[in-house]
Amino acid sequence: MRALVLRDFWDFTVEERPDPVPGPGEVLLRITATGICGSDLHGFTGENGRRVPGQVMGHETVGRVVAVGPDSGTATLVRGQLVTVNPVLACGTCRHCAAGTEQACRQRRVIGVSAEISAAFAELMTAPLRNVVLLPGSMPEEYGALVEPLAVGYHAARRGGCVADDRVLVIGGGPIGQACVLAARRMGATKTVVTEPSAPRRKLIASLGLATLDPRSDDLADQVATMLDGPATLVLDAVGTTGTLADAFACSDLGARIVLVGMASPQVELAAYRVSTDERTIVGSFTYSASEFQETARWVGTAPPELSRLIEARTSLDDAPAAFTRLALGDSTFSKILVFPGGPAAQAQGARE
Ligand SMILES: [Zn+2]
Ligand SMILES: [Zn+2]
């Protein structure tokens, strides 16, 4: 198979690698499309220290079943079925796994992050059967690659206890911010605003019929309060810097919940009294539970029309290195770019088969 290999930081190459063989309880998939995530970019540049040279990354994926490995029990998957993959591999037996909070499993590994797993920027990939989630064959195939980032936003909104009468501020209008605001809307919140400095990203969010603001203004808190009919009761920070946390405090009500889902800075400084005396709650959020991933896949399977706007560009495996370089050099106005290992035209092909 052909795979996009991280030869070194800032250096991708497309290599021929042996086709993976599904082991017991595994499924072999032919990848249709895999999204480029911010964490892949930071892996590409070596910034986050969470990817290593030699690795094949990619965790936001959709593909079709090629084969099921031996001893796969009552597996009912058949060749050609459209599926996505929950990339979070949990032990399945610990306290967290038993409670359905697999994202907190201490044995957790993540497809596309853990270096020893050959992941989804390749023509083929294996995944454990229990991480494979069926999608309806009728939906636009590429939407399947959006399940993972959308599940991140859904988990963040749930971690914040989002309810219908919340006034929700989402900080950051990139793919995770988009996922956060769509999740909040799906959970019934009608008062939402997304702050985003990039004009093209604000335009994308406006095209979804959602309110946005440029955060680089002196009266941001007033503007947010005007748009939400009061200061935010729930903030989903999809950026995660000292500056965005300061905005979260400035724009939110006493007692507000602030969910830190963005990972832009490993270290932040925060105004302690805005937490203590104002009784704000800061909640961390990372990935999603298996059931949240499945719920998101079901929603994506209904092909909500707004999803078509979330995909900004499509590229082949051969053009992926250039796309990564462009993004890493600071083109932060882009939203979701999908890599099609069989070429962007292969999608239409697959749908006809
Ligand atoms: Zn991701
Ligand atoms: Zn576990």
Short mmCIF file of C-alpha atoms in Angstrom, two decimals, residues 29-286:
data_model
loop_
_atom_site.label_atom_id
_atom_site.label_comp_id
_atom_site.label_asym_id
_atom_site.label_seq_id
_atom_site.Cartn_x
_atom_site.Cartn_y
_atom_site.Cartn_z
CA LEU A 29 -10.19 -0.98 5.78
CA ARG A 30 -9.56 0.78 2.51
CA ILE A 31 -9.34 4.46 3.42
CA THR A 32 -11.55 6.84 1.46
CA ALA A 33 -10.58 10.08 3.18
CA THR A 34 -8.73 11.27 6.28
CA GLY A 35 -8.89 14.78 7.71
CA ILE A 36 -5.84 16.82 8.61
CA CYS A 37 -6.10 17.75 12.30
CA GLY A 38 -4.30 20.55 14.12
CA SER A 39 -2.56 17.87 16.17
CA ASP A 40 -1.23 16.28 12.94
CA LEU A 41 0.21 19.65 11.97
CA HIS A 42 1.93 19.98 15.32
CA GLY A 43 3.15 16.42 14.90
CA PHE A 44 4.49 17.28 11.45
CA THR A 45 6.49 20.20 12.85
CA GLY A 46 7.53 18.27 15.98
CA GLU A 47 5.96 21.00 18.12
CA ASN A 48 3.82 18.81 20.36
CA GLY A 49 6.25 15.92 20.76
CA ARG A 50 3.37 13.51 20.19
CA ARG A 51 4.45 12.11 16.81
CA VAL A 52 7.78 10.50 15.85
CA PRO A 53 9.66 10.07 12.55
CA GLY A 54 8.76 6.90 10.65
CA GLN A 55 5.15 7.18 11.72
CA VAL A 56 2.01 7.04 9.57
CA MET A 57 -0.51 9.41 11.21
CA GLY A 58 -4.18 10.13 10.57
CA HIS A 59 -7.12 9.66 12.93
CA GLU A 60 -10.14 11.39 11.34
CA THR A 61 -11.11 8.83 8.80
CA VAL A 62 -13.73 7.09 6.70
CA GLY A 63 -13.32 3.98 4.61
CA ARG A 64 -14.77 0.70 3.45
CA VAL A 65 -14.38 -2.79 4.89
CA VAL A 66 -11.99 -5.00 2.94
CA ALA A 67 -11.74 -8.00 5.27
CA VAL A 68 -12.35 -9.10 8.85
CA GLY A 69 -9.58 -10.92 10.72
CA PRO A 70 -9.84 -14.43 12.19
CA ASP A 71 -11.63 -15.12 15.48
CA SER A 72 -13.80 -12.05 15.15
CA GLY A 73 -16.74 -13.67 16.88
CA THR A 74 -20.12 -12.67 15.58
CA ALA A 75 -18.76 -9.88 13.41
CA THR A 76 -21.41 -8.95 10.89
CA LEU A 77 -19.34 -6.53 8.85
CA VAL A 78 -19.33 -7.27 5.18
CA ARG A 79 -16.94 -6.25 2.46
CA GLY A 80 -17.62 -2.80 1.08
CA GLN A 81 -19.51 -1.44 4.10
CA LEU A 82 -18.94 2.24 4.84
CA VAL A 83 -17.41 2.82 8.27
CA THR A 84 -15.58 5.31 10.41
CA VAL A 85 -13.14 4.46 13.18
CA ASN A 86 -13.11 5.64 16.79
CA PRO A 87 -9.34 6.10 17.14
CA VAL A 88 -9.33 5.89 20.96
CA LEU A 89 -8.15 2.41 21.93
CA ALA A 90 -9.05 1.76 25.56
CA CYS A 91 -8.37 -1.34 27.66
CA GLY A 92 -12.06 -2.17 28.01
CA THR A 93 -11.72 -3.49 31.54
CA CYS A 94 -10.63 -0.69 33.90
CA ARG A 95 -12.89 1.47 36.08
CA HIS A 96 -13.12 4.21 33.45
CA CYS A 97 -13.86 1.81 30.62
CA ALA A 98 -16.56 0.12 32.70
CA ALA A 99 -18.10 3.53 33.38
CA GLY A 100 -18.13 4.47 29.69
CA THR A 101 -15.49 7.16 30.06
CA GLU A 102 -12.94 5.43 27.85
CA GLN A 103 -11.17 8.74 27.19
CA ALA A 104 -9.85 8.59 30.77
CA CYS A 105 -8.48 5.02 30.46
CA ARG A 106 -4.88 4.96 31.61
CA GLN A 107 -4.02 2.33 29.00
CA ARG A 108 -5.42 4.60 26.32
CA ARG A 109 -3.69 4.65 22.96
CA VAL A 110 -4.89 6.63 19.98
CA ILE A 111 -4.76 5.52 16.34
CA GLY A 112 -2.83 8.21 14.49
CA VAL A 113 -1.04 9.37 17.62
CA SER A 114 0.61 6.22 19.00
CA ALA A 115 3.70 5.74 16.82
CA GLU A 116 3.53 1.93 16.68
CA ILE A 117 0.14 1.97 14.94
CA SER A 118 0.08 2.51 11.17
CA ALA A 119 -2.84 4.90 10.79
CA ALA A 120 -5.13 6.53 8.26
CA PHE A 121 -2.96 8.65 5.94
CA ALA A 122 -2.53 5.48 3.87
CA GLU A 123 -4.49 3.38 1.41
CA LEU A 124 -5.15 0.66 4.00
CA MET A 125 -5.42 0.46 7.78
CA THR A 126 -6.42 -2.12 10.35
CA ALA A 127 -8.54 -1.27 13.39
CA PRO A 128 -10.06 -3.29 16.22
CA LEU A 129 -13.59 -4.40 15.40
CA ARG A 130 -15.01 -2.67 18.46
CA ASN A 131 -13.66 0.70 17.26
CA VAL A 132 -15.27 0.39 13.83
CA VAL A 133 -18.56 2.30 13.57
CA LEU A 134 -20.99 1.63 10.71
CA LEU A 135 -22.27 4.50 8.59
CA PRO A 136 -25.27 4.49 6.26
CA GLY A 137 -24.20 3.79 2.69
CA SER A 138 -26.54 6.54 1.48
CA MET A 139 -24.64 9.46 3.05
CA PRO A 140 -21.91 11.47 1.28
CA GLU A 141 -18.97 9.22 1.99
CA GLU A 142 -16.49 11.95 2.91
CA TYR A 143 -18.69 13.19 5.79
CA GLY A 144 -17.49 10.12 7.67
CA ALA A 145 -14.11 11.80 8.15
CA LEU A 146 -15.86 14.57 10.11
CA VAL A 147 -17.23 12.27 12.81
CA GLU A 148 -14.04 12.40 14.89
CA PRO A 149 -13.61 16.19 15.11
CA LEU A 150 -17.38 16.64 15.56
CA ALA A 151 -17.27 14.15 18.44
CA VAL A 152 -14.54 16.26 20.08
CA GLY A 153 -16.92 19.25 20.05
CA TYR A 154 -19.83 17.18 21.29
CA HIS A 155 -17.80 15.86 24.22
CA ALA A 156 -16.64 19.39 25.08
CA ALA A 157 -20.22 20.70 25.13
CA ARG A 158 -21.29 17.76 27.27
CA ARG A 159 -18.35 18.28 29.63
CA GLY A 160 -19.63 21.84 30.04
CA GLY A 161 -23.11 20.57 30.84
CA CYS A 162 -24.59 22.53 27.94
CA VAL A 163 -28.35 23.13 28.27
CA ALA A 164 -30.89 24.92 26.09
CA ASP A 165 -30.90 28.21 28.00
CA ASP A 166 -27.13 28.54 28.19
CA ARG A 167 -25.52 31.61 26.64
CA VAL A 168 -22.65 29.92 24.84
CA LEU A 169 -19.39 31.56 23.79
CA VAL A 170 -17.13 29.43 21.60
CA ILE A 171 -13.57 30.75 21.34
CA GLY A 172 -11.94 29.82 18.04
CA GLY A 173 -13.66 29.18 14.73
CA GLY A 174 -11.45 26.39 13.36
CA PRO A 175 -12.69 22.83 12.98
CA ILE A 176 -12.95 22.17 16.73
CA GLY A 177 -14.68 25.50 17.41
CA GLN A 178 -17.08 24.70 14.57
CA ALA A 179 -17.70 21.28 16.12
CA CYS A 180 -18.30 22.90 19.53
CA VAL A 181 -20.89 25.38 18.30
CA LEU A 182 -22.69 22.77 16.19
CA ALA A 183 -22.83 20.51 19.24
CA ALA A 184 -24.17 23.29 21.48
CA ARG A 185 -26.90 24.02 18.90
CA ARG A 186 -27.68 20.32 18.65
CA MET A 187 -28.05 20.26 22.44
CA GLY A 188 -30.65 22.99 22.23
CA ALA A 189 -28.65 26.17 22.88
CA THR A 190 -30.02 28.97 20.71
CA LYS A 191 -27.80 31.77 22.01
CA THR A 192 -24.30 31.16 20.67
CA VAL A 193 -21.45 33.25 19.36
CA VAL A 194 -18.07 32.19 18.00
CA THR A 195 -15.03 34.48 18.26
CA GLU A 196 -12.43 34.05 15.52
CA PRO A 197 -9.79 36.47 14.22
CA SER A 198 -9.61 34.99 10.70
CA ALA A 199 -12.12 36.55 8.31
CA PRO A 200 -12.46 33.45 6.05
CA ARG A 201 -13.27 31.30 9.09
CA ARG A 202 -15.81 33.86 10.32
CA LYS A 203 -17.35 33.75 6.88
CA LEU A 204 -17.61 29.96 7.05
CA ILE A 205 -19.37 30.13 10.43
CA ALA A 206 -21.69 32.87 9.19
CA SER A 207 -22.56 30.61 6.25
CA LEU A 208 -23.87 28.09 8.80
CA GLY A 209 -26.27 30.80 9.98
CA LEU A 210 -24.30 31.32 13.21
CA ALA A 211 -23.13 34.53 14.92
CA THR A 212 -19.41 35.37 14.97
CA LEU A 213 -17.20 38.16 16.27
CA ASP A 214 -13.62 39.26 15.74
CA PRO A 215 -12.05 38.93 19.22
CA ARG A 216 -9.50 41.68 18.52
CA SER A 217 -11.64 44.52 19.79
CA ASP A 218 -11.49 46.49 23.04
CA ASP A 219 -15.13 45.98 23.87
CA LEU A 220 -15.29 42.23 23.19
CA ALA A 221 -17.08 41.51 26.47
CA ASP A 222 -19.78 44.08 25.67
CA GLN A 223 -20.22 42.74 22.16
CA VAL A 224 -20.53 39.17 23.42
CA ALA A 225 -23.06 40.24 26.08
CA THR A 226 -25.08 42.11 23.45
CA MET A 227 -25.19 39.12 21.14
CA LEU A 228 -26.00 36.59 23.88
CA ASP A 229 -28.40 38.81 25.90
CA GLY A 230 -25.93 38.73 28.79
CA PRO A 231 -22.47 37.41 29.64
CA ALA A 232 -21.75 33.82 28.66
CA THR A 233 -22.80 31.09 31.07
CA LEU A 234 -20.78 28.50 29.18
CA VAL A 235 -17.49 29.06 27.34
CA LEU A 236 -15.95 26.43 25.08
CA ASP A 237 -12.33 27.48 24.56
CA ALA A 238 -11.21 25.72 21.39
CA VAL A 239 -7.90 27.61 21.32
CA GLY A 240 -6.36 27.35 24.79
CA THR A 241 -3.91 30.18 25.36
CA THR A 242 -3.42 32.69 28.18
CA GLY A 243 -5.16 35.25 25.95
CA THR A 244 -8.20 33.14 25.16
CA LEU A 245 -8.66 32.16 28.81
CA ALA A 246 -8.54 35.85 29.69
CA ASP A 247 -11.28 36.43 27.10
CA ALA A 248 -13.25 33.55 28.61
CA PHE A 249 -13.17 35.24 32.02
CA ALA A 250 -13.91 38.71 30.64
CA CYS A 251 -16.90 37.55 28.59
CA SER A 252 -18.52 35.15 31.07
CA ASP A 253 -20.87 35.48 34.00
CA LEU A 254 -20.01 34.72 37.62
CA GLY A 255 -20.44 30.98 38.15
CA ALA A 256 -19.83 30.25 34.45
CA ARG A 257 -18.36 26.98 33.24
CA ILE A 258 -15.29 27.20 31.02
CA VAL A 259 -14.29 24.12 29.04
CA LEU A 260 -10.66 23.96 27.97
CA VAL A 261 -10.65 21.82 24.82
CA GLY A 262 -8.10 23.75 22.72
CA MET A 263 -4.46 22.77 23.10
CA ALA A 264 -2.57 25.71 21.59
CA SER A 265 -0.39 26.28 24.66
CA PRO A 266 1.01 23.60 26.99
CA GLN A 267 1.21 26.24 29.72
CA VAL A 268 -1.18 29.09 30.48
CA GLU A 269 -1.44 31.82 33.10
CA LEU A 270 -4.82 32.65 34.51
CA ALA A 271 -6.45 35.23 36.75
CA ALA A 272 -6.97 33.12 39.87
CA TYR A 273 -9.60 35.39 41.45
CA ARG A 274 -11.74 35.10 38.34
CA VAL A 275 -11.97 31.43 39.30
CA SER A 276 -12.09 31.64 43.10
CA THR A 277 -14.12 34.73 43.99
CA ASP A 278 -16.27 34.50 40.85
CA GLU A 279 -16.80 30.75 41.27
CA ARG A 280 -16.14 29.88 37.68
CA THR A 281 -15.48 26.23 36.92
CA ILE A 282 -12.72 25.19 34.54
CA VAL A 283 -13.23 21.77 32.97
CA GLY A 284 -10.78 19.86 30.79
CA SER A 285 -11.98 18.04 27.70
CA PHE A 286 -10.12 15.56 25.48
#
